[in-house]
PDB file of C-alpha atoms in Angstrom:
ATOM      1  CA  GLN A   1      76.867  45.768 -24.864  1.00  0.00           C
ATOM      2  CA  LYS A   2      75.559  42.234 -25.007  1.00  0.00           C
ATOM      3  CA  GLU A   3      72.357  41.745 -26.949  1.00  0.00           C
ATOM      4  CA  VAL A   4      70.632  39.952 -24.070  1.00  0.00           C
ATOM      5  CA  GLU A   5      71.870  40.407 -20.514  1.00  0.00           C
ATOM      6  CA  GLN A   6      71.063  38.478 -17.398  1.00  0.00           C
ATOM      7  CA  ASN A   7      72.573  38.420 -13.947  1.00  0.00           C
ATOM      8  CA  SER A   8      74.418  35.087 -13.803  1.00  0.00           C
ATOM      9  CA  GLY A   9      73.638  34.622 -10.117  1.00  0.00           C
ATOM     10  CA  PRO A  10      73.525  32.410  -8.249  1.00  0.00           C
ATOM     11  CA  LEU A  11      70.241  33.688  -6.921  1.00  0.00           C
ATOM     12  CA  SER A  12      69.170  32.021  -3.697  1.00  0.00           C
ATOM     13  CA  VAL A  13      65.528  32.203  -2.621  1.00  0.00           C
ATOM     14  CA  PRO A  14      63.829  30.516   0.362  1.00  0.00           C
ATOM     15  CA  GLU A  15      61.211  27.914  -0.403  1.00  0.00           C
ATOM     16  CA  GLY A  16      57.775  29.482  -0.668  1.00  0.00           C
ATOM     17  CA  ALA A  17      59.082  32.951  -1.522  1.00  0.00           C
ATOM     18  CA  ILE A  18      58.923  34.782  -4.850  1.00  0.00           C
ATOM     19  CA  ALA A  19      61.894  34.444  -7.171  1.00  0.00           C
ATOM     20  CA  SER A  20      62.452  37.371  -9.522  1.00  0.00           C
ATOM     21  CA  LEU A  21      64.599  36.962 -12.619  1.00  0.00           C
ATOM     22  CA  ASN A  22      65.504  39.863 -14.856  1.00  0.00           C
ATOM     23  CA  CYS A  23      66.645  40.312 -18.418  1.00  0.00           C
ATOM     24  CA  THR A  24      67.470  43.330 -20.563  1.00  0.00           C
ATOM     25  CA  TYR A  25      67.913  43.433 -24.314  1.00  0.00           C
ATOM     26  CA  SER A  26      69.496  45.870 -26.705  1.00  0.00           C
ATOM     27  CA  ASP A  27      67.414  45.612 -29.893  1.00  0.00           C
ATOM     28  CA  ARG A  28      64.470  47.979 -29.406  1.00  0.00           C
ATOM     29  CA  GLY A  29      62.620  46.356 -32.304  1.00  0.00           C
ATOM     30  CA  SER A  30      62.544  42.907 -30.698  1.00  0.00           C
ATOM     31  CA  GLN A  31      59.205  41.195 -31.073  1.00  0.00           C
ATOM     32  CA  SER A  32      59.197  37.948 -29.135  1.00  0.00           C
ATOM     33  CA  PHE A  33      60.511  37.051 -25.710  1.00  0.00           C
ATOM     34  CA  PHE A  34      60.931  33.690 -24.052  1.00  0.00           C
ATOM     35  CA  TRP A  35      61.947  32.178 -20.750  1.00  0.00           C
ATOM     36  CA  TYR A  36      63.503  28.733 -20.668  1.00  0.00           C
ATOM     37  CA  ARG A  37      64.379  26.550 -17.713  1.00  0.00           C
ATOM     38  CA  GLN A  38      67.435  24.333 -17.958  1.00  0.00           C
ATOM     39  CA  TYR A  39      68.296  21.700 -15.418  1.00  0.00           C
ATOM     40  CA  SER A  40      71.913  20.654 -15.137  1.00  0.00           C
ATOM     41  CA  GLY A  41      72.842  18.270 -17.936  1.00  0.00           C
ATOM     42  CA  LYS A  42      69.505  18.718 -19.715  1.00  0.00           C
ATOM     43  CA  SER A  43      68.336  20.804 -22.640  1.00  0.00           C
ATOM     44  CA  PRO A  44      66.262  23.987 -22.193  1.00  0.00           C
ATOM     45  CA  GLU A  45      62.537  23.741 -21.675  1.00  0.00           C
ATOM     46  CA  LEU A  46      60.227  26.580 -22.700  1.00  0.00           C
ATOM     47  CA  ILE A  47      58.182  27.824 -19.755  1.00  0.00           C
ATOM     48  CA  MET A  48      56.862  31.212 -20.877  1.00  0.00           C
ATOM     49  CA  SER A  49      56.557  33.331 -23.977  1.00  0.00           C
ATOM     50  CA  ILE A  50      55.422  36.959 -24.112  1.00  0.00           C
ATOM     51  CA  TYR A  51      54.881  39.268 -27.045  1.00  0.00           C
ATOM     52  CA  SER A  52      53.162  42.419 -25.762  1.00  0.00           C
ATOM     53  CA  ASN A  53      53.730  44.838 -22.908  1.00  0.00           C
ATOM     54  CA  GLY A  54      52.362  43.896 -19.522  1.00  0.00           C
ATOM     55  CA  ASP A  55      52.047  40.732 -17.511  1.00  0.00           C
ATOM     56  CA  LYS A  56      51.318  37.195 -18.591  1.00  0.00           C
ATOM     57  CA  GLU A  57      50.524  34.596 -15.993  1.00  0.00           C
ATOM     58  CA  ASP A  58      50.713  30.823 -16.215  1.00  0.00           C
ATOM     59  CA  GLY A  59      50.311  28.976 -12.950  1.00  0.00           C
ATOM     60  CA  ARG A  60      53.079  30.036 -10.574  1.00  0.00           C
ATOM     61  CA  PHE A  61      54.935  31.854 -13.346  1.00  0.00           C
ATOM     62  CA  THR A  62      54.421  35.452 -14.440  1.00  0.00           C
ATOM     63  CA  ALA A  63      56.332  37.052 -17.289  1.00  0.00           C
ATOM     64  CA  GLN A  64      56.513  40.826 -17.429  1.00  0.00           C
ATOM     65  CA  LEU A  65      57.485  42.818 -20.500  1.00  0.00           C
ATOM     66  CA  ASN A  66      58.316  46.507 -20.754  1.00  0.00           C
ATOM     67  CA  LYS A  67      59.406  47.332 -24.286  1.00  0.00           C
ATOM     68  CA  ALA A  68      60.038  50.991 -23.488  1.00  0.00           C
ATOM     69  CA  SER A  69      62.608  49.980 -20.888  1.00  0.00           C
ATOM     70  CA  GLN A  70      63.754  46.964 -22.947  1.00  0.00           C
ATOM     71  CA  TYR A  71      63.214  44.775 -19.948  1.00  0.00           C
ATOM     72  CA  VAL A  72      61.607  41.384 -19.434  1.00  0.00           C
ATOM     73  CA  SER A  73      61.287  39.540 -16.169  1.00  0.00           C
ATOM     74  CA  LEU A  74      60.048  36.250 -14.783  1.00  0.00           C
ATOM     75  CA  LEU A  75      58.442  35.877 -11.381  1.00  0.00           C
ATOM     76  CA  ILE A  76      58.079  32.482  -9.754  1.00  0.00           C
ATOM     77  CA  ARG A  77      55.603  32.434  -6.884  1.00  0.00           C
ATOM     78  CA  ASP A  78      55.648  29.870  -4.080  1.00  0.00           C
ATOM     79  CA  SER A  79      59.138  28.752  -5.092  1.00  0.00           C
ATOM     80  CA  GLN A  80      59.804  25.042  -4.822  1.00  0.00           C
ATOM     81  CA  PRO A  81      63.117  23.162  -4.646  1.00  0.00           C
ATOM     82  CA  SER A  82      62.253  21.714  -8.066  1.00  0.00           C
ATOM     83  CA  ASP A  83      62.472  25.253  -9.458  1.00  0.00           C
ATOM     84  CA  SER A  84      66.234  25.196  -8.837  1.00  0.00           C
ATOM     85  CA  ALA A  85      67.718  25.472 -12.321  1.00  0.00           C
ATOM     86  CA  THR A  86      69.288  27.905 -14.739  1.00  0.00           C
ATOM     87  CA  TYR A  87      66.783  30.243 -16.384  1.00  0.00           C
ATOM     88  CA  LEU A  88      67.562  31.472 -19.870  1.00  0.00           C
ATOM     89  CA  CYS A  89      66.049  34.596 -21.361  1.00  0.00           C
ATOM     90  CA  ALA A  90      65.745  34.580 -25.157  1.00  0.00           C
ATOM     91  CA  VAL A  91      64.792  37.347 -27.534  1.00  0.00           C
ATOM     92  CA  ASN A  92      63.903  37.407 -31.220  1.00  0.00           C
ATOM     93  CA  PRO A  93      65.526  40.660 -32.365  1.00  0.00           C
ATOM     94  CA  LEU A  94      64.148  42.686 -35.225  1.00  0.00           C
ATOM     95  CA  SER A  95      67.270  41.788 -37.188  1.00  0.00           C
ATOM     96  CA  ASN A  96      66.226  38.126 -37.004  1.00  0.00           C
ATOM     97  CA  PHE A  97      62.571  38.724 -37.773  1.00  0.00           C
ATOM     98  CA  GLY A  98      61.272  36.004 -40.027  1.00  0.00           C
ATOM     99  CA  ASN A  99      63.933  33.436 -39.258  1.00  0.00           C
ATOM    100  CA  GLU A 100      63.152  32.893 -35.572  1.00  0.00           C
ATOM    101  CA  LYS A 101      66.844  32.801 -34.690  1.00  0.00           C
ATOM    102  CA  LEU A 102      66.672  33.578 -30.994  1.00  0.00           C
ATOM    103  CA  THR A 103      69.405  35.349 -29.077  1.00  0.00           C
ATOM    104  CA  PHE A 104      69.956  33.818 -25.649  1.00  0.00           C
ATOM    105  CA  GLY A 105      71.221  35.373 -22.472  1.00  0.00           C
ATOM    106  CA  THR A 106      73.858  33.593 -20.441  1.00  0.00           C
ATOM    107  CA  GLY A 107      71.291  32.484 -17.880  1.00  0.00           C
ATOM    108  CA  THR A 108      70.624  33.016 -14.185  1.00  0.00           C
ATOM    109  CA  ARG A 109      71.245  30.138 -11.826  1.00  0.00           C
ATOM    110  CA  LEU A 110      68.428  29.920  -9.281  1.00  0.00           C
ATOM    111  CA  THR A 111      68.652  27.911  -6.085  1.00  0.00           C
ATOM    112  CA  ILE A 112      65.597  27.413  -3.876  1.00  0.00           C
ATOM    113  CA  ILE A 113      66.590  26.828  -0.285  1.00  0.00           C
ATOM    114  CA  PRO A 114      64.332  24.382   1.614  1.00  0.00           C
TER     115      PRO A 114
ATOM    116  CA  GLY B   1      55.901  13.052 -24.381  1.00  0.00           C
ATOM    117  CA  ALA B   2      58.981  14.227 -26.224  1.00  0.00           C
ATOM    118  CA  VAL B   3      58.288  15.872 -29.543  1.00  0.00           C
ATOM    119  CA  VAL B   4      61.928  16.133 -30.599  1.00  0.00           C
ATOM    120  CA  SER B   5      64.407  13.309 -30.142  1.00  0.00           C
ATOM    121  CA  GLN B   6      68.169  13.208 -30.475  1.00  0.00           C
ATOM    122  CA  HIS B   7      70.339  10.199 -30.979  1.00  0.00           C
ATOM    123  CA  PRO B   8      72.642   9.294 -29.456  1.00  0.00           C
ATOM    124  CA  SER B   9      72.092  10.922 -26.070  1.00  0.00           C
ATOM    125  CA  TRP B  10      75.779  10.576 -25.332  1.00  0.00           C
ATOM    126  CA  VAL B  11      78.820   9.418 -27.248  1.00  0.00           C
ATOM    127  CA  ILE B  12      82.495   8.930 -26.479  1.00  0.00           C
ATOM    128  CA  CYS B  13      84.894   8.729 -29.397  1.00  0.00           C
ATOM    129  CA  LYS B  14      88.578   8.819 -30.164  1.00  0.00           C
ATOM    130  CA  SER B  15      90.247  11.901 -31.562  1.00  0.00           C
ATOM    131  CA  GLY B  16      90.126  11.972 -35.353  1.00  0.00           C
ATOM    132  CA  THR B  17      86.902  10.048 -35.770  1.00  0.00           C
ATOM    133  CA  SER B  18      83.600  11.402 -37.060  1.00  0.00           C
ATOM    134  CA  VAL B  19      80.374  11.419 -35.103  1.00  0.00           C
ATOM    135  CA  LYS B  20      76.838  11.801 -36.476  1.00  0.00           C
ATOM    136  CA  ILE B  21      74.055  13.202 -34.316  1.00  0.00           C
ATOM    137  CA  GLU B  22      70.441  12.843 -35.404  1.00  0.00           C
ATOM    138  CA  CYS B  23      67.605  15.184 -34.514  1.00  0.00           C
ATOM    139  CA  ARG B  24      64.057  14.050 -35.266  1.00  0.00           C
ATOM    140  CA  SER B  25      60.756  15.855 -34.885  1.00  0.00           C
ATOM    141  CA  LEU B  26      58.301  13.163 -33.824  1.00  0.00           C
ATOM    142  CA  ASP B  27      54.829  14.560 -34.444  1.00  0.00           C
ATOM    143  CA  PHE B  28      55.262  17.727 -36.451  1.00  0.00           C
ATOM    144  CA  GLN B  29      57.051  18.865 -39.556  1.00  0.00           C
ATOM    145  CA  ALA B  30      60.158  20.857 -38.751  1.00  0.00           C
ATOM    146  CA  THR B  31      60.720  23.406 -41.458  1.00  0.00           C
ATOM    147  CA  THR B  32      63.743  24.827 -39.677  1.00  0.00           C
ATOM    148  CA  MET B  33      66.323  23.225 -37.411  1.00  0.00           C
ATOM    149  CA  PHE B  34      68.832  25.108 -35.298  1.00  0.00           C
ATOM    150  CA  TRP B  35      71.960  23.449 -33.924  1.00  0.00           C
ATOM    151  CA  TYR B  36      73.536  24.744 -30.724  1.00  0.00           C
ATOM    152  CA  ARG B  37      76.614  23.905 -28.734  1.00  0.00           C
ATOM    153  CA  GLN B  38      76.874  24.468 -25.015  1.00  0.00           C
ATOM    154  CA  PHE B  39      80.057  24.260 -22.955  1.00  0.00           C
ATOM    155  CA  PRO B  40      79.843  23.742 -19.191  1.00  0.00           C
ATOM    156  CA  LYS B  41      78.374  26.707 -17.317  1.00  0.00           C
ATOM    157  CA  GLN B  42      77.992  28.687 -20.545  1.00  0.00           C
ATOM    158  CA  SER B  43      74.962  29.625 -22.555  1.00  0.00           C
ATOM    159  CA  LEU B  44      73.819  28.221 -25.845  1.00  0.00           C
ATOM    160  CA  MET B  45      75.917  29.084 -28.861  1.00  0.00           C
ATOM    161  CA  LEU B  46      74.130  28.871 -32.198  1.00  0.00           C
ATOM    162  CA  MET B  47      76.184  26.944 -34.720  1.00  0.00           C
ATOM    163  CA  ALA B  48      73.961  26.832 -37.776  1.00  0.00           C
ATOM    164  CA  THR B  49      70.453  27.054 -39.143  1.00  0.00           C
ATOM    165  CA  SER B  50      69.074  24.579 -41.631  1.00  0.00           C
ATOM    166  CA  ASN B  51      65.918  24.577 -43.696  1.00  0.00           C
ATOM    167  CA  GLU B  52      64.570  21.408 -45.247  1.00  0.00           C
ATOM    168  CA  GLY B  53      66.102  20.818 -48.642  1.00  0.00           C
ATOM    169  CA  SER B  54      68.524  23.739 -48.421  1.00  0.00           C
ATOM    170  CA  LYS B  55      72.127  24.180 -47.437  1.00  0.00           C
ATOM    171  CA  ALA B  56      72.714  25.133 -43.839  1.00  0.00           C
ATOM    172  CA  THR B  57      73.645  28.668 -42.860  1.00  0.00           C
ATOM    173  CA  TYR B  58      76.556  28.714 -40.448  1.00  0.00           C
ATOM    174  CA  GLU B  59      77.293  31.318 -37.801  1.00  0.00           C
ATOM    175  CA  GLN B  60      80.501  33.259 -37.958  1.00  0.00           C
ATOM    176  CA  GLY B  61      83.431  31.251 -36.688  1.00  0.00           C
ATOM    177  CA  VAL B  62      81.795  27.849 -37.173  1.00  0.00           C
ATOM    178  CA  GLU B  63      83.651  25.679 -39.697  1.00  0.00           C
ATOM    179  CA  LYS B  64      81.137  24.328 -42.169  1.00  0.00           C
ATOM    180  CA  ASP B  65      83.534  21.616 -43.367  1.00  0.00           C
ATOM    181  CA  LYS B  66      83.971  20.360 -39.828  1.00  0.00           C
ATOM    182  CA  PHE B  67      80.333  20.492 -38.744  1.00  0.00           C
ATOM    183  CA  LEU B  68      78.293  19.023 -41.582  1.00  0.00           C
ATOM    184  CA  ILE B  69      74.572  19.599 -41.344  1.00  0.00           C
ATOM    185  CA  ASN B  70      71.975  17.839 -43.452  1.00  0.00           C
ATOM    186  CA  HIS B  71      68.236  18.521 -43.354  1.00  0.00           C
ATOM    187  CA  ALA B  72      66.987  16.074 -45.914  1.00  0.00           C
ATOM    188  CA  SER B  73      63.422  15.760 -44.674  1.00  0.00           C
ATOM    189  CA  LEU B  74      60.877  17.644 -42.605  1.00  0.00           C
ATOM    190  CA  THR B  75      61.445  15.311 -39.686  1.00  0.00           C
ATOM    191  CA  LEU B  76      65.178  14.680 -39.686  1.00  0.00           C
ATOM    192  CA  SER B  77      68.298  16.802 -39.444  1.00  0.00           C
ATOM    193  CA  THR B  78      71.789  15.486 -38.808  1.00  0.00           C
ATOM    194  CA  LEU B  79      74.968  17.081 -37.513  1.00  0.00           C
ATOM    195  CA  THR B  80      78.232  15.310 -38.281  1.00  0.00           C
ATOM    196  CA  VAL B  81      81.328  16.353 -36.381  1.00  0.00           C
ATOM    197  CA  THR B  82      84.191  15.377 -38.662  1.00  0.00           C
ATOM    198  CA  SER B  83      87.682  14.581 -37.392  1.00  0.00           C
ATOM    199  CA  ALA B  84      86.623  15.319 -33.839  1.00  0.00           C
ATOM    200  CA  HIS B  85      89.152  16.645 -31.348  1.00  0.00           C
ATOM    201  CA  PRO B  86      88.968  17.041 -27.556  1.00  0.00           C
ATOM    202  CA  GLU B  87      88.019  20.710 -27.900  1.00  0.00           C
ATOM    203  CA  ASP B  88      84.851  19.589 -29.717  1.00  0.00           C
ATOM    204  CA  SER B  89      83.670  17.899 -26.533  1.00  0.00           C
ATOM    205  CA  SER B  90      80.434  19.654 -25.682  1.00  0.00           C
ATOM    206  CA  PHE B  91      76.664  19.351 -25.324  1.00  0.00           C
ATOM    207  CA  TYR B  92      75.011  19.586 -28.752  1.00  0.00           C
ATOM    208  CA  ILE B  93      71.341  20.514 -28.870  1.00  0.00           C
ATOM    209  CA  CYS B  94      68.926  20.901 -31.762  1.00  0.00           C
ATOM    210  CA  ARG B  95      65.861  23.166 -31.802  1.00  0.00           C
ATOM    211  CA  ALA B  96      63.079  22.424 -34.233  1.00  0.00           C
ATOM    212  CA  LEU B  97      60.549  24.892 -35.577  1.00  0.00           C
ATOM    213  CA  GLY B  98      57.231  23.914 -37.064  1.00  0.00           C
ATOM    214  CA  VAL B  99      55.253  25.826 -39.648  1.00  0.00           C
ATOM    215  CA  ALA B 100      53.894  28.150 -36.940  1.00  0.00           C
ATOM    216  CA  GLY B 101      57.397  29.386 -36.183  1.00  0.00           C
ATOM    217  CA  VAL B 102      58.178  30.205 -32.563  1.00  0.00           C
ATOM    218  CA  HIS B 103      54.687  29.037 -31.624  1.00  0.00           C
ATOM    219  CA  THR B 104      55.812  25.479 -32.362  1.00  0.00           C
ATOM    220  CA  GLN B 105      59.394  25.236 -31.257  1.00  0.00           C
ATOM    221  CA  TYR B 106      61.008  22.493 -29.244  1.00  0.00           C
ATOM    222  CA  PHE B 107      64.496  21.665 -28.132  1.00  0.00           C
ATOM    223  CA  GLY B 108      65.810  18.165 -28.439  1.00  0.00           C
ATOM    224  CA  PRO B 109      67.157  16.512 -25.279  1.00  0.00           C
ATOM    225  CA  GLY B 110      70.757  17.065 -26.342  1.00  0.00           C
ATOM    226  CA  THR B 111      73.771  14.898 -27.112  1.00  0.00           C
ATOM    227  CA  ARG B 112      76.808  14.855 -24.856  1.00  0.00           C
ATOM    228  CA  LEU B 113      79.948  14.367 -26.959  1.00  0.00           C
ATOM    229  CA  THR B 114      83.235  13.459 -25.322  1.00  0.00           C
ATOM    230  CA  VAL B 115      86.315  13.203 -27.520  1.00  0.00           C
ATOM    231  CA  LEU B 116      89.268  11.412 -25.971  1.00  0.00           C
TER     232      LEU B 116
END
């Protein structure tokens, strides 16, 4: 089992709709969770971090964390063509606690259809 | 503006030559630098972790004599790919951590290396 799993996609969503991206992780003791956006040919850009169960909202983005289910998701409301990118889920497992060495998923490619 | 820079942004070199990539934190002190490699359509692969003034810690399978990492100051880390070969062609990205750990973390813009 991979440490961090994401559906590779591609995920196609109409403009204006809600895009839902999912991620599961294997280390139950994981403490920190991050979502990055990566445009083709560019480096990842941090868009959300979440540390406790529940929802965290920032503009059009909402991160959801359920530690019992070892599940973290990212919702993008009012999707725009500029949201088309690969979204990487990253987790700081308990085994890496203190050294901040994140484990990344393989990413989900999101395409927003105008 | 960018808080972490990488230089060069892209480089093309002949097989057998060495290439140095610089990663600089511009307005914070980076206590830890991570170096990643990313092949097309794949995720980030951690190569090594470096702390200022210490030897780098390499991930399993990464040749430390081929990928030399130096973190001589709190604002500069370098990755040197020695005797580069075509299979080393990749996108190399650094990630810098400040004293607040993951609360101050930034990726550099990346360096595209092509070895002919």
